[in-house]
Coordinates of C-alpha atoms in Angstrom, one line a residue:
M1 CA 2.1 -15.6 -2.8
S2 CA -1.1 -17.9 -2.2
R3 CA -4.6 -16.7 -2.4
R4 CA -4.4 -17.5 1.4
Q5 CA -1.1 -15.4 1.8
M6 CA -2.7 -12.7 -0.4
L7 CA -5.3 -11.7 2.8
T8 CA -3.6 -12.9 5.4
R9 CA -1.0 -9.8 4.8
A10 CA -3.6 -7.3 3.8
A11 CA -6.1 -8.3 6.3
G12 CA -4.4 -5.8 9.1
G13 CA -4.8 -3.1 6.7
F14 CA -8.3 -3.9 5.4
G15 CA -9.6 -4.3 9.2
A16 CA -8.1 -1.0 10.7
I17 CA -9.5 0.9 7.6
A18 CA -13.1 -0.5 9.0
L19 CA -12.5 -0.2 12.1
T20 CA -11.4 3.1 12.1
G21 CA -14.7 4.3 10.3
M22 CA -16.9 2.3 12.8
L23 CA -15.8 4.1 15.3
A24 CA -15.7 6.9 13.3
E25 CA -19.8 6.2 13.2
M26 CA -20.3 5.9 17.0
D27 CA -17.8 9.5 17.7
A28 CA -15.4 7.5 19.4
L29 CA -12.4 8.7 17.3
A30 CA -14.2 12.7 17.4
D31 CA -13.9 15.2 21.0
G32 CA -16.6 17.4 19.4
S33 CA -14.3 19.4 18.5
G34 CA -13.2 18.5 15.2
S35 CA -10.0 16.4 14.5
R36 CA -6.9 18.5 13.2
D37 CA -5.2 15.3 11.5
P38 CA -5.7 15.5 8.1
L39 CA -6.5 11.7 7.6
A40 CA -8.6 11.2 10.2
P41 CA -12.0 10.1 9.2
R42 CA -14.8 12.3 8.5
P43 CA -18.0 11.6 6.8
G44 CA -18.5 11.1 3.2
H45 CA -19.9 14.3 1.0
Y46 CA -22.9 11.6 0.1
P47 CA -24.4 8.2 1.1
A48 CA -22.3 5.1 0.2
K49 CA -23.9 3.5 -2.6
A50 CA -21.3 1.0 -2.7
K51 CA -21.9 -2.7 -2.4
N52 CA -18.9 -3.9 -3.3
V53 CA -15.1 -2.6 -3.5
I54 CA -12.1 -4.5 -5.3
F55 CA -9.2 -3.5 -4.1
L56 CA -6.2 -3.8 -6.7
F57 CA -3.3 -3.5 -5.5
M58 CA -0.5 -4.7 -8.2
S59 CA 3.3 -4.5 -6.7
G60 CA 5.5 -3.9 -9.4
G61 CA 2.4 -3.3 -11.9
V62 CA 2.0 -1.0 -14.8
S63 CA 3.2 2.7 -14.4
H64 CA 1.0 5.6 -13.4
V65 CA 2.8 7.6 -15.8
D66 CA 1.2 4.9 -18.6
S67 CA -2.4 4.1 -17.2
F68 CA -4.0 7.0 -15.6
D69 CA -1.8 9.5 -14.5
P70 CA -0.6 11.3 -17.5
K71 CA 2.0 14.1 -17.2
P72 CA 2.1 16.4 -20.5
R73 CA 5.0 18.0 -19.2
L74 CA 7.2 14.4 -19.3
T75 CA 6.3 14.9 -23.0
K76 CA 7.6 18.2 -23.3
D77 CA 10.6 16.8 -21.6
H78 CA 11.1 14.0 -23.0
N79 CA 15.3 12.6 -23.4
K80 CA 16.4 15.9 -21.5
T81 CA 18.7 14.8 -18.5
L82 CA 18.1 16.1 -14.9
N83 CA 21.4 16.2 -12.6
V84 CA 20.9 15.1 -9.5
H85 CA 22.8 15.4 -6.0
N86 CA 21.9 13.5 -2.8
H87 CA 18.0 13.8 -3.6
R88 CA 15.5 12.8 -1.0
G89 CA 18.0 10.2 1.1
H90 CA 19.8 8.8 -2.1
I91 CA 23.2 10.4 -2.0
G92 CA 25.4 11.0 -4.3
N93 CA 25.5 12.8 -7.8
F94 CA 23.6 10.6 -10.5
Q95 CA 21.4 11.8 -13.8
Q96 CA 17.9 11.3 -14.7
H97 CA 16.2 10.8 -17.7
F98 CA 12.5 11.7 -18.7
K99 CA 11.0 9.4 -20.2
K100 CA 7.1 10.4 -21.8
A101 CA 4.0 7.6 -21.9
Q102 CA 4.4 5.0 -24.2
W103 CA 0.9 5.4 -24.6
E104 CA -1.0 8.4 -26.0
F105 CA -4.1 9.4 -23.2
R106 CA -7.7 9.9 -23.9
H107 CA -10.8 11.5 -22.3
R108 CA -13.2 8.7 -21.8
G109 CA -16.6 8.5 -20.5
E110 CA -18.9 11.0 -19.6
S111 CA -16.8 12.1 -17.0
G112 CA -14.0 12.8 -19.2
I113 CA -11.3 10.6 -17.5
E114 CA -7.7 10.6 -19.3
V115 CA -7.0 7.1 -19.6
S116 CA -4.5 5.7 -22.0
D117 CA -4.6 3.8 -25.4
L118 CA -3.1 1.2 -23.1
F119 CA -6.3 0.6 -21.7
P120 CA -9.1 0.9 -24.6
H121 CA -11.5 -1.5 -22.8
V122 CA -11.4 -0.2 -19.1
G123 CA -12.1 3.0 -21.0
E124 CA -15.3 2.2 -21.7
V125 CA -16.5 1.4 -18.4
I126 CA -14.7 4.3 -17.2
D127 CA -17.6 6.0 -15.3
D128 CA -17.5 2.7 -13.2
I129 CA -14.1 3.4 -11.9
A130 CA -13.0 5.2 -9.1
V131 CA -9.2 7.0 -9.6
I132 CA -8.2 8.2 -6.9
R133 CA -4.7 11.1 -7.5
S134 CA -4.9 12.5 -4.6
M135 CA -2.7 10.0 -2.9
T136 CA 0.9 11.3 -1.5
T137 CA 3.6 10.4 0.5
D138 CA 7.7 11.8 1.5
H139 CA 8.5 8.4 0.8
I140 CA 10.6 7.4 -1.7
A141 CA 11.0 3.5 -1.5
H142 CA 8.1 1.0 -2.3
Y143 CA 9.0 -0.7 0.7
E144 CA 7.6 2.0 3.2
A145 CA 4.7 3.3 0.7
T146 CA 3.4 -0.3 0.7
L147 CA 3.4 0.2 4.2
G148 CA 2.2 3.6 4.5
M149 CA -0.8 2.5 2.4
H150 CA -1.6 -0.7 3.9
T151 CA -1.4 0.5 7.4
G152 CA -2.1 4.1 7.1
S153 CA 0.4 5.5 8.5
F154 CA 1.9 8.1 6.2

């Protein structure tokens, strides 16, 4: 995929995010009573200081379990088998095996964010990086989750 194609595909999602933020600032989205939508724009806790944003979208990128999302339970249950029946849209019976992360995690920087040993140099600058661990979705397929992330239609 060329850079031009990537920007064309991502522009809609970024444009929607920017437009939503601008409309929220103008109170065009608020009715005065406060929105019940948990995804509705809200003012930040602090004034924005960022001058630039680097958005990394790595389709098929490094697993979250091997990078910035330690899962102690996976280490504890490594190689255990889980029998699954009709789970989240998958019909039939199958087995899953728990696998621990391939790298150790260490608390890095003043923030103490855990970063795997896969990224030792990232660990040195982790205090300058925003690590978001609060995103969730009901989708199990990458396509649906990717669409939701780029459009905000979770």
